[in-house]
Short mmCIF file of C-alpha atoms and ligand atoms in Angstrom, two decimals:
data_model
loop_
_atom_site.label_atom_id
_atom_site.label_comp_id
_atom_site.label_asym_id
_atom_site.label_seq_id
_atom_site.Cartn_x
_atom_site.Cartn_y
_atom_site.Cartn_z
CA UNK K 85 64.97 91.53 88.92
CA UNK K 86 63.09 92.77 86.15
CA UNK K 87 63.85 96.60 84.62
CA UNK K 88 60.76 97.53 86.33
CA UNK K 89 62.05 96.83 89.79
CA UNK K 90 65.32 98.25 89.00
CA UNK K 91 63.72 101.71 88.03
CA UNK K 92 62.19 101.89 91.37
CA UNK K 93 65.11 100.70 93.18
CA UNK K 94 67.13 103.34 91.48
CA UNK K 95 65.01 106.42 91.87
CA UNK K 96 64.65 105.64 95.66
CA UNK K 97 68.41 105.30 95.61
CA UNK K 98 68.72 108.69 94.04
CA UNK K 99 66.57 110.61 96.06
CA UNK K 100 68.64 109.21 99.30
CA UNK K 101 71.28 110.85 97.56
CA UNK K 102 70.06 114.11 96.74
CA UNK K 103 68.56 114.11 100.76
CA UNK K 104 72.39 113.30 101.39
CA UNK K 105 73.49 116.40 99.20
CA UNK K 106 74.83 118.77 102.47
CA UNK K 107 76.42 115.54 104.18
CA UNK K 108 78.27 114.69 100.39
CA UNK K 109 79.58 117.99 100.11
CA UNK K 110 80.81 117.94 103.70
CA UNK K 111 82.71 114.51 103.16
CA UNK K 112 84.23 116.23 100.50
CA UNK K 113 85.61 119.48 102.37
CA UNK K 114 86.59 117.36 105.30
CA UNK K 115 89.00 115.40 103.03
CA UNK K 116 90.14 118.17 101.49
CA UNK K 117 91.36 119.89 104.22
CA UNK K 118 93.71 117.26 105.64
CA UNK K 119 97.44 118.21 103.85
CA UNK K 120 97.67 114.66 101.94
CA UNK K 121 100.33 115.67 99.95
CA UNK K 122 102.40 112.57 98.67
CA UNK K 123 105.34 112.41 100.80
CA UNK K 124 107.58 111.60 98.16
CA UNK K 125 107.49 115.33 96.33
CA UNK K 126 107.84 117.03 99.90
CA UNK K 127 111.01 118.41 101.08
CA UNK K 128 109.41 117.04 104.59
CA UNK K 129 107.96 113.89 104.46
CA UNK K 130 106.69 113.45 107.61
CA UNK K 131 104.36 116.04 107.27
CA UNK K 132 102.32 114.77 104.81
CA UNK K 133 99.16 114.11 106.09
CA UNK K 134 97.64 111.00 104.53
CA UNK K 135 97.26 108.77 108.01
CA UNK K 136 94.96 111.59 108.86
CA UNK K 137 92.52 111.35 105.78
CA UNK K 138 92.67 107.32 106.05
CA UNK K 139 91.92 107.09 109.83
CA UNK K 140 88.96 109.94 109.11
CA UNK K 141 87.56 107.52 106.08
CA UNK K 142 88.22 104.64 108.08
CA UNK K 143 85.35 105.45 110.76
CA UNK K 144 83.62 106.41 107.86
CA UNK K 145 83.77 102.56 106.23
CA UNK K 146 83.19 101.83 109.82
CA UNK K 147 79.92 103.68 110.95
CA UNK K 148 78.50 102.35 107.12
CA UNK K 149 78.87 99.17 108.77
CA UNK K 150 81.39 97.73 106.77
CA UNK K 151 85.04 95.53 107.78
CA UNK K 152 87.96 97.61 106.38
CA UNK K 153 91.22 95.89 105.89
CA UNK K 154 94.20 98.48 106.44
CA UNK K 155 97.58 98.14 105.97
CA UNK K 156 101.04 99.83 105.55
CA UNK K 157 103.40 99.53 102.68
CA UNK K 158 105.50 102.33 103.93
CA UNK K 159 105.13 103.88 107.29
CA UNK K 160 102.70 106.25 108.00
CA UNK K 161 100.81 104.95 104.39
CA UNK K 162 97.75 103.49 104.81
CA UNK K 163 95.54 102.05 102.62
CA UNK K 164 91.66 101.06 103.10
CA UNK K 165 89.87 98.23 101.60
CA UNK K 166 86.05 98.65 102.74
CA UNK K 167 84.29 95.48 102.02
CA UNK K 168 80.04 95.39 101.53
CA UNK K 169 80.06 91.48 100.84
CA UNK K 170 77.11 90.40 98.50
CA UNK K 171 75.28 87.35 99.08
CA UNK K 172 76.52 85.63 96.27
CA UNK K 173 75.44 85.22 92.62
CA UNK K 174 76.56 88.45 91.09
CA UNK K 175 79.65 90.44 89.45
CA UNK K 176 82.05 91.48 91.84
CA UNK K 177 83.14 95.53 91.49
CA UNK K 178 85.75 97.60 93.01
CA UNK K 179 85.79 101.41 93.62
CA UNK K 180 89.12 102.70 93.17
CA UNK K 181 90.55 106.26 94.56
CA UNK K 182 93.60 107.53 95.60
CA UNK K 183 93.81 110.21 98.99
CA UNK K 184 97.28 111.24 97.65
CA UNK K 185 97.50 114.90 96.42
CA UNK K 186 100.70 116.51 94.53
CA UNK K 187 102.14 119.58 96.19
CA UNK K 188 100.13 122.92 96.19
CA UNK K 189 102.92 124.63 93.72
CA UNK K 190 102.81 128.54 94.53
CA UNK K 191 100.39 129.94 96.50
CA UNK K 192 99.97 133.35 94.89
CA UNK K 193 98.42 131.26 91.76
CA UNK K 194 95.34 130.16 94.35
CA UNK K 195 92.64 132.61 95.51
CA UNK K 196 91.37 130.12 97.62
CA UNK K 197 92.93 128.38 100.75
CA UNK K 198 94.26 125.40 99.03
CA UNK K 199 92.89 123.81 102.55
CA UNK K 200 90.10 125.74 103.49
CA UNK K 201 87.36 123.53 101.37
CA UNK K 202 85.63 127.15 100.11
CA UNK K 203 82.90 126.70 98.55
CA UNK K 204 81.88 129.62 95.67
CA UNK K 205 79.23 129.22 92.89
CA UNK K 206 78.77 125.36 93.03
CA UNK K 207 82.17 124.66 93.24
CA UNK K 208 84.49 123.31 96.19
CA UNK K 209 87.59 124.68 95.96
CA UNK K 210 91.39 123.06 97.49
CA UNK K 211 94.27 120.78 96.61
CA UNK K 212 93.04 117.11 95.81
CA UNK K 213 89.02 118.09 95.01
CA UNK K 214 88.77 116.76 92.08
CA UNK K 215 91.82 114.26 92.10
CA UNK K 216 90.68 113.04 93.43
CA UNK K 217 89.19 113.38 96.89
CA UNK K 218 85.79 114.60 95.16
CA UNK K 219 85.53 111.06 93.33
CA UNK K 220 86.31 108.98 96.71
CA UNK K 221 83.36 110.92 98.26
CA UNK K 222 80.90 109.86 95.09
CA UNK K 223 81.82 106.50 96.03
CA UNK K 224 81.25 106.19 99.29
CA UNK K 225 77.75 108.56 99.10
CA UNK K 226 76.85 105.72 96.81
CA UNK K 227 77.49 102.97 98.77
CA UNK K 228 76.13 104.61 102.05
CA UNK K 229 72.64 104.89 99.52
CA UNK K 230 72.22 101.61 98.53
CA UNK K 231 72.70 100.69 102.12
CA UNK K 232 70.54 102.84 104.07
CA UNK K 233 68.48 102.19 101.50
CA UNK K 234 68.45 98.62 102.96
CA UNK K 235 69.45 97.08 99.23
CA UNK K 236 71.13 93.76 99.54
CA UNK K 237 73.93 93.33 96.59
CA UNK K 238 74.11 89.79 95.16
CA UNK K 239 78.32 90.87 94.53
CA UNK K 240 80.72 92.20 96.55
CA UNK K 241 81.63 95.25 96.71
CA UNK K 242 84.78 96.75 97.54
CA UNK K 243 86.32 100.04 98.26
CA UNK K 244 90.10 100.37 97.31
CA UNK K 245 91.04 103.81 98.89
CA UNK K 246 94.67 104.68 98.21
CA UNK K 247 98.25 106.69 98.50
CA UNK K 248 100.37 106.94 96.37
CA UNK K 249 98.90 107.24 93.08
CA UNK K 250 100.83 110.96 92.25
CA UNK K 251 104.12 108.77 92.31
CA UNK K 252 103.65 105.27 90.37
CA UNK K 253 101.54 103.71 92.72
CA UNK K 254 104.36 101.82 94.47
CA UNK K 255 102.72 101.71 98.25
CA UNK K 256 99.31 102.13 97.00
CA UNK K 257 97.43 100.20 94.32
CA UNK K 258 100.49 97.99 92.74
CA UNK K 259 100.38 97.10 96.39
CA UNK K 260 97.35 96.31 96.69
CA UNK K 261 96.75 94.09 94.02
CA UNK K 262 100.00 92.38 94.86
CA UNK K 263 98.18 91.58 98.13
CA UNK K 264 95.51 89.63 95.83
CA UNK K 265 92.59 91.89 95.55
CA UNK K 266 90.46 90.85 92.43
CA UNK K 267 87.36 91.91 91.10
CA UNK K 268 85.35 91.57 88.44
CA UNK K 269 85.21 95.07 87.19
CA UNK K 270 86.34 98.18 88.75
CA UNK K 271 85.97 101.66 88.18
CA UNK K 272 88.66 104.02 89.09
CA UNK K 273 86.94 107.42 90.03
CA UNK K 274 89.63 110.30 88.63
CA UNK K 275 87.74 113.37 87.25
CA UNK K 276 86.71 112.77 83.62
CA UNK K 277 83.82 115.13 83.34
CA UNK K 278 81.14 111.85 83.41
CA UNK K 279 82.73 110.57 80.05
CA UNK K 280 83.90 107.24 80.87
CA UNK K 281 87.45 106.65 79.89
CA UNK K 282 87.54 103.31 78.55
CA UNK K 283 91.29 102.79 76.96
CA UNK K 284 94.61 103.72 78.85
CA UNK K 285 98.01 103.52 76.60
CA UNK K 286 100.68 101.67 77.88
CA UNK K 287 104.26 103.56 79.24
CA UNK K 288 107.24 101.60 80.54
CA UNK K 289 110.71 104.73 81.50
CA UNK K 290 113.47 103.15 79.18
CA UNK K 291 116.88 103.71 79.50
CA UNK K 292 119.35 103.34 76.59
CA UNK K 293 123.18 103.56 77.65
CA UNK K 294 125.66 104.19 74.21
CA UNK K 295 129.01 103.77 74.47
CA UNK K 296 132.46 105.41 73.08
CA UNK K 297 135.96 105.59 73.63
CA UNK K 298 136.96 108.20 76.19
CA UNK K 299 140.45 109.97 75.25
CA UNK K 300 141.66 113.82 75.52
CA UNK K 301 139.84 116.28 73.73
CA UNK K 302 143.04 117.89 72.44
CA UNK K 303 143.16 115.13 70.31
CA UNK K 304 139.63 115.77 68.28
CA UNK K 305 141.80 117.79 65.82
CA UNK K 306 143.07 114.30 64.36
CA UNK K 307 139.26 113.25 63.88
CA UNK K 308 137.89 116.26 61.88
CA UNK K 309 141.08 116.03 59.74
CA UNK K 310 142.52 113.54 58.69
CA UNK K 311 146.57 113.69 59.61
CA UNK K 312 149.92 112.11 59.20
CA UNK K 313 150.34 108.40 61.14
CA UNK K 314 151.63 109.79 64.26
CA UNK K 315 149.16 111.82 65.37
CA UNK K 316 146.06 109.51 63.68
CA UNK K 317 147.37 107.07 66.45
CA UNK K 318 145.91 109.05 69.65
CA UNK K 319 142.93 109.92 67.76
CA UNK K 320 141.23 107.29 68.86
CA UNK K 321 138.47 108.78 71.08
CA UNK K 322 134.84 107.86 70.15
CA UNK K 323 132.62 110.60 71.69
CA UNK K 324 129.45 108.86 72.89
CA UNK K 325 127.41 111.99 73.05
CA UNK K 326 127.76 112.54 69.63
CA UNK K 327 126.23 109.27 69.15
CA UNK K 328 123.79 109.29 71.57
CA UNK K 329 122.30 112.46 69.66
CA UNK K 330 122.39 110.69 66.23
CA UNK K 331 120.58 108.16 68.23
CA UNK K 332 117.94 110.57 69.42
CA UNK K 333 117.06 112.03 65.47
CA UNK K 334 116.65 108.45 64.68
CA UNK K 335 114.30 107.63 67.75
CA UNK K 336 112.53 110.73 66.22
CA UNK K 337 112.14 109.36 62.97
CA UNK K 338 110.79 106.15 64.40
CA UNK K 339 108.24 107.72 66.61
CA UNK K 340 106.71 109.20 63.50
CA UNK K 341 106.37 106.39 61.48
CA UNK K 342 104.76 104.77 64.34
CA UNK K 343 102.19 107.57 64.92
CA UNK K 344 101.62 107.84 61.38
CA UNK K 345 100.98 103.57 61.33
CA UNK K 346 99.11 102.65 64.35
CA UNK K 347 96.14 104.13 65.71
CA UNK K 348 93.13 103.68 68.00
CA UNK K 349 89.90 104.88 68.00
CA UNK K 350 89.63 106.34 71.43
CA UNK K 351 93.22 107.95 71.32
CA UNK K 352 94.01 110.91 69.46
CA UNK K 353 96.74 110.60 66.59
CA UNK K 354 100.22 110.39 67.34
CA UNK K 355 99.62 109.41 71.10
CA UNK K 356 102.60 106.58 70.87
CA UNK K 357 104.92 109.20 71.71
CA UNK K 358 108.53 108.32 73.02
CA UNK K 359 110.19 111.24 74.67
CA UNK K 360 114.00 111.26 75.39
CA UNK K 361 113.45 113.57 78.72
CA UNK K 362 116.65 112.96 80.00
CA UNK K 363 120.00 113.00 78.57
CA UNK K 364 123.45 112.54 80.64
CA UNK K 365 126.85 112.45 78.97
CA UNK K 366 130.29 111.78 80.20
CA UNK K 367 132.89 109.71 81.00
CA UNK K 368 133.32 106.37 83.41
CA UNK K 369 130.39 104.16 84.16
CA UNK K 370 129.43 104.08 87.51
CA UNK K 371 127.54 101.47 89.59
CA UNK K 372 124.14 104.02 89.03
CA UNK K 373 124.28 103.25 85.59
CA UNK K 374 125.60 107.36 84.90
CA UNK K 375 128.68 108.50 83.77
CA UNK K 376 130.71 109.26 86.43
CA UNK K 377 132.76 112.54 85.27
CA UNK K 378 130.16 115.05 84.12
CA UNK K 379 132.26 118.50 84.73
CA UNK K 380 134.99 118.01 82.18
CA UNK K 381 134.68 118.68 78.58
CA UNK K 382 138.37 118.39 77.75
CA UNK K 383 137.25 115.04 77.21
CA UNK K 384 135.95 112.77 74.74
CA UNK K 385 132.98 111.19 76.86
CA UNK K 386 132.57 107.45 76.84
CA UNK K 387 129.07 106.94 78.20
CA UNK K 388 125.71 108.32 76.98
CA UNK K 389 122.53 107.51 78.81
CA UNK K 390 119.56 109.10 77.31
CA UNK K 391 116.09 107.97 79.45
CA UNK K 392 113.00 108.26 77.42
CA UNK K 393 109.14 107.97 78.45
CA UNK K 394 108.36 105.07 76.16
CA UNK K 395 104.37 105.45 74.91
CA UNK K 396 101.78 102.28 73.23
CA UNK K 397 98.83 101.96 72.17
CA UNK K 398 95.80 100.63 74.54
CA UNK K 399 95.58 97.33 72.17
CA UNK K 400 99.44 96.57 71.90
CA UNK K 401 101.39 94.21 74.18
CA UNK K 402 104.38 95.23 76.07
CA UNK K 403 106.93 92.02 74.71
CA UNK K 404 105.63 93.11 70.98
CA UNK K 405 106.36 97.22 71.21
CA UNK K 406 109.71 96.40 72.81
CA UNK K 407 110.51 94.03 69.96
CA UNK K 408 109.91 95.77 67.44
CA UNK K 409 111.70 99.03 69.49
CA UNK K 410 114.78 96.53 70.06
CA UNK K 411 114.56 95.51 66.47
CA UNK K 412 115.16 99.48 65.42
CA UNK K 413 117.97 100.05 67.58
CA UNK K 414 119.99 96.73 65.98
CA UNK K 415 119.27 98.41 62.56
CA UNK K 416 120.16 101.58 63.66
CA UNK K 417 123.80 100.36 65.07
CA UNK K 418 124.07 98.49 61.74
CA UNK K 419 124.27 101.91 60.17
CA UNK K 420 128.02 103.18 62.48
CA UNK K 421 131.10 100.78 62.14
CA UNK K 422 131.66 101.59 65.98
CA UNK K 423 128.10 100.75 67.17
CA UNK K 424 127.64 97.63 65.16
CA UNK K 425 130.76 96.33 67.43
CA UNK K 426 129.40 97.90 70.74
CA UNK K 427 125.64 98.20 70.35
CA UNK K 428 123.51 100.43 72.35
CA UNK K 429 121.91 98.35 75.58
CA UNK K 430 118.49 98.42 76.84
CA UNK K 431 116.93 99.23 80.04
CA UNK K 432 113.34 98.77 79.94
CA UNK K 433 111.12 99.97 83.13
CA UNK K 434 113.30 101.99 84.08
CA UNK K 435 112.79 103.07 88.44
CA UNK K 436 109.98 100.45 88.00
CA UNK K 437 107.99 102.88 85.70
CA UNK K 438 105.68 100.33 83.92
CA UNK K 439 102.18 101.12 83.38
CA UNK K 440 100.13 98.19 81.41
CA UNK K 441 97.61 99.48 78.77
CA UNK K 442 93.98 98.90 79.10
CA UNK K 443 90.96 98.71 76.19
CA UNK K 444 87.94 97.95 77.76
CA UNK K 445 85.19 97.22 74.47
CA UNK K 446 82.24 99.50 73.91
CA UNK K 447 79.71 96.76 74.13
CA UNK K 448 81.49 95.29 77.26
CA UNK K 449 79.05 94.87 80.32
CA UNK K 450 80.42 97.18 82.44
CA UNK K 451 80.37 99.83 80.05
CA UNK K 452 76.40 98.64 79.46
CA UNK K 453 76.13 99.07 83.37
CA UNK K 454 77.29 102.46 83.11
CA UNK K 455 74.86 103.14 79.90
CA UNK K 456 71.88 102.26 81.86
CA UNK K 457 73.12 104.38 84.88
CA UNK K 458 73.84 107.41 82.81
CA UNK K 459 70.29 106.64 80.60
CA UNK K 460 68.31 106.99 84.11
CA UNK K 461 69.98 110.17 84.95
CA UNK K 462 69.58 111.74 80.93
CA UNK K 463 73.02 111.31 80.82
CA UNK K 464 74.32 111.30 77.42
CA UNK K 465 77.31 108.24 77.57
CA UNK K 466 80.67 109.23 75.80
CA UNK K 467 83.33 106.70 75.60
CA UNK K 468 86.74 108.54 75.33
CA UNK K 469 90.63 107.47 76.08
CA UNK K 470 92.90 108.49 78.75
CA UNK K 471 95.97 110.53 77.74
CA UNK K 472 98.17 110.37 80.82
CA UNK K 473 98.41 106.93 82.95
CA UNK K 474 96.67 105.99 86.25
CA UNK K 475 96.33 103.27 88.78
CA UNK K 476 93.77 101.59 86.10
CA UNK K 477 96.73 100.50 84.71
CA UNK K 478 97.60 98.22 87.23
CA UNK K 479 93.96 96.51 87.78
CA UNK K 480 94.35 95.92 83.47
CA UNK K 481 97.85 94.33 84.02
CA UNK K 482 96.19 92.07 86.94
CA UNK K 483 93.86 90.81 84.15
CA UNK K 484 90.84 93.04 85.67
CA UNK K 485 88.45 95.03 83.68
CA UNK K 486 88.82 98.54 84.31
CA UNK K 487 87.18 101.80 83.53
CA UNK K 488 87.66 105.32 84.44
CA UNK K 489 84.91 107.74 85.58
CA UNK K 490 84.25 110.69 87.67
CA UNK K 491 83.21 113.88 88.68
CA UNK K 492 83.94 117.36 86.64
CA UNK K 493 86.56 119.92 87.74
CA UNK K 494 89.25 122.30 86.88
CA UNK K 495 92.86 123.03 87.80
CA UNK K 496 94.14 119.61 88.87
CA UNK K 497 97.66 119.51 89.40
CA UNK K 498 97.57 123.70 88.79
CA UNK K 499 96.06 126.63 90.82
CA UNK K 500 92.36 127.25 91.85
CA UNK K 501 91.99 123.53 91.79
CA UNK K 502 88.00 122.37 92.16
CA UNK K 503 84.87 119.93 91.75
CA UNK K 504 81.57 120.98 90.47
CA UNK K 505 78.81 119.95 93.26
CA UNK K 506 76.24 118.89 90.68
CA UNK K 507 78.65 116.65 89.12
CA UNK K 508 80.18 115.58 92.97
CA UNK K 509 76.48 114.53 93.17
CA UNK K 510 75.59 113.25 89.56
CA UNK K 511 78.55 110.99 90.11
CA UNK K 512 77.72 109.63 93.14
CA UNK K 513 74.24 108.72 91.32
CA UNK K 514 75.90 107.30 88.51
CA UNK K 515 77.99 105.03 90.87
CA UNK K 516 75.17 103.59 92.50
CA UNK K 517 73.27 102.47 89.28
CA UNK K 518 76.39 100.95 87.86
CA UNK K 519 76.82 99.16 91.67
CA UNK K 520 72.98 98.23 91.10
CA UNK K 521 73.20 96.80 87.80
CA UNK K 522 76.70 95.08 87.83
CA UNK K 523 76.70 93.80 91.17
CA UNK K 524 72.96 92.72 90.80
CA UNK K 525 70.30 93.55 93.63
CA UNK K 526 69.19 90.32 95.55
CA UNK K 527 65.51 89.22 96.54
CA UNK K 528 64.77 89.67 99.85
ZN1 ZN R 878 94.42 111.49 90.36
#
């Protein structure tokens, strides 16, 4: 197809679009107001709402004309794949969005219905509009273009519509790509503003477990001083707390020389953070992996078991951060006469928390697809990095190539949540030329 084709292609594709403006917006308030809220952060599970949104998007997929595969990883779960096959030849490309939406927190923060889809100035207001129900929509209005636009696609494209992104992912897109969905580039639609997020870091939850001597605490006396033979005998407790915070000024140490070291161009400074978020103290391993006795500080606690959110950069593998990680805690325990004998141990992906990184290159063609969609739009393209973790993660660990872009909002995950129309729209635009170019058009 030469670039002159493609121009005309595109600007019919755009105006169906822009004639599709009232019907976009409308998409977008109808998912909205279904109560999608991820079942796991509801007191009430079975209230959450997400078979509604699915079977509504379903007949969507389904009036387009296209097969949609559906399927349950946990009851009353769905996920969609919507499937435009191309007639051969070209780059396959998945959309990516997840119908999920975390709880509304307290309602005297909104002045909108967190529902009610209100629309105000340009903006849609509710729970989920811009994460990322607004994004689905752009996807979709695209496709439905290029199609009533009667544009044959030399790849397929496919439609990955999801739950469960708001909690790891688990019945959602880890399960669908453990299904054996594989493109060859996707593009996962959170909000970014229309910069394209083109590096993710890597996290894996990390639990380390130290352990002491538990005894009475009415023998610490005999520790602080030193004291005659008898009582030196039954001052044997080794309080693991004590070393698990020794542990955690160390960890704190290393984190800075790593931020200080290792850098990448799309992340800002000091992003290879690893936070010790949870710390639990006490005395008795149980089966959980917790101390057992937490009430009772007469004693010298045994068991420390300090969970951190474990941070790397887009570029780095997961077996070489852990090494070196595993590397610092030997050299740490070489530094207490008690730890070198019982060593801290490792849990690594900890609950199953393990997001792979992602660095998608500047120059790489899907990035180049998104160039030329933005150029036809005078869109200026900005290539940024993503500071928090999302389902790209899991496409990247697959061995697909990624990116991340959508639509412009506010208020995601706070109050007064919303999605700018023009950008709602802009996006959808910007989807299509990246489906145009990537996926290739085919003669007719
Ligand atoms: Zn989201």
């Amino acid at each position: 197809m030469t670039p002159m084709n493609l121009n005309t292609i595109e600007s019919q594709v755009h105006a169906r679009i822009d004639a599709m403006r009232a019907e976009i917006i409308r998409l977008t308030q109808d998912m909205v107001a279904y109560k999608s809220v991820n079942p796991r952060f509801m007191p009430d599970p079975e209230n959450s709402d997400e078979t509604g949104v699915q079977d509504y998007l379903e007949s969507k997929l389904n009036s387009l004309g296209l097969p949609v595969t559906r399927w349950e990883a946990e009851p009353r779960r769905p996920n969609l794949v919507g499937l435009r096959a191309g007639a051969g030849g070209g780059k396959s490309l998945a959309f990516n969005g997840h119908i999920d939406v975390v709880p509304i927190g307290d309602l005297d923060g909104w002045n909108h219905d967190p529902w009610g889809s209100d629309i105000v100035d340009g903006r849609l207001y509710g729970r989920g509009a811009v994460d990322m129900k607004a994004g689905i929509a752009a996807f979709i209005a695209a496709t439905e273009a290029i199609i009533n636009c009667d544009i044959a696609l030399n790849g397929d494209l496919q439609l990955h519509i999801v739950v469960d992104e708001e909690a790891g992912g688990f019945a959602g897109t880890r399960d669908l790509i453990a299904r054996g969905y594989r493109t060859d580039g996707v593009i996962v639609a959170e909000p970014t503003s229309g910069l394209i997020d083109a590096a993710e870091g890597g996290l894996s939850w990390l639990r380390v477990t130290i352990r002491g001597r538990a005894a009475h605490a009415g023998w610490r006396f005999a520790q602080i001083y030193p004291q005659p033979e008898a009582d030196a005998e039954n001052s044997e407790g080794v309080n693991a707390i004590e070393k698990g915070v020794r542990f955690v000024q160390a960890v704190r140490e290393f984190e800075r020389d790593w931020a200080l070291s290792r850098q990448h161009p799309l992340m800002p400074p000091g992003i290879t953070t690893i936070n010790p978020g949870v710390i639990v103290g006490g005395v008795g391993l149980g089966d959980d992996g917790l101390p057992q006795i937490t009430s009772n500080p007469a004693m010298i606690p045994d068991i420390c078991v300090i969970d951190f959110d474990f941070k790397y950069l887009p570029t780095e593998s997961f077996d070489d951060v852990r090494a070196e990680f595993e590397a610092f805690v030997s050299a740490f325990a070489q530094t207490d006469p008690w730890l070198r004998e019982h060593p801290p141990t490792l849990q690594w992906h900890l609950s199953n928390i393990d997001f792979p990184p992602f660095s998608t290159a500047p120059d790489h063609p899907l990035i180049d697809a998104a160039r030329g969609a933005n150029r036809a739009l005078g869109i200026e393209t900005v290539l940024t990095g993503k500071r928090a973790v999302t389902d790209a993660a899991f496409y990247a660990g697959a061995g697909m190539t990624p990116i991340i872009l959508g639509p412009a909002g506010e208020g995601l995950h706070g109050d007064n949540e919303y999605v700018e129309l023009d950008s709602l729209i802009d996006t959808a635009k910007v989807f299509a030329g990246v489906i145009l170019r990537w996926c290739g058009v085919a003669e007719q």
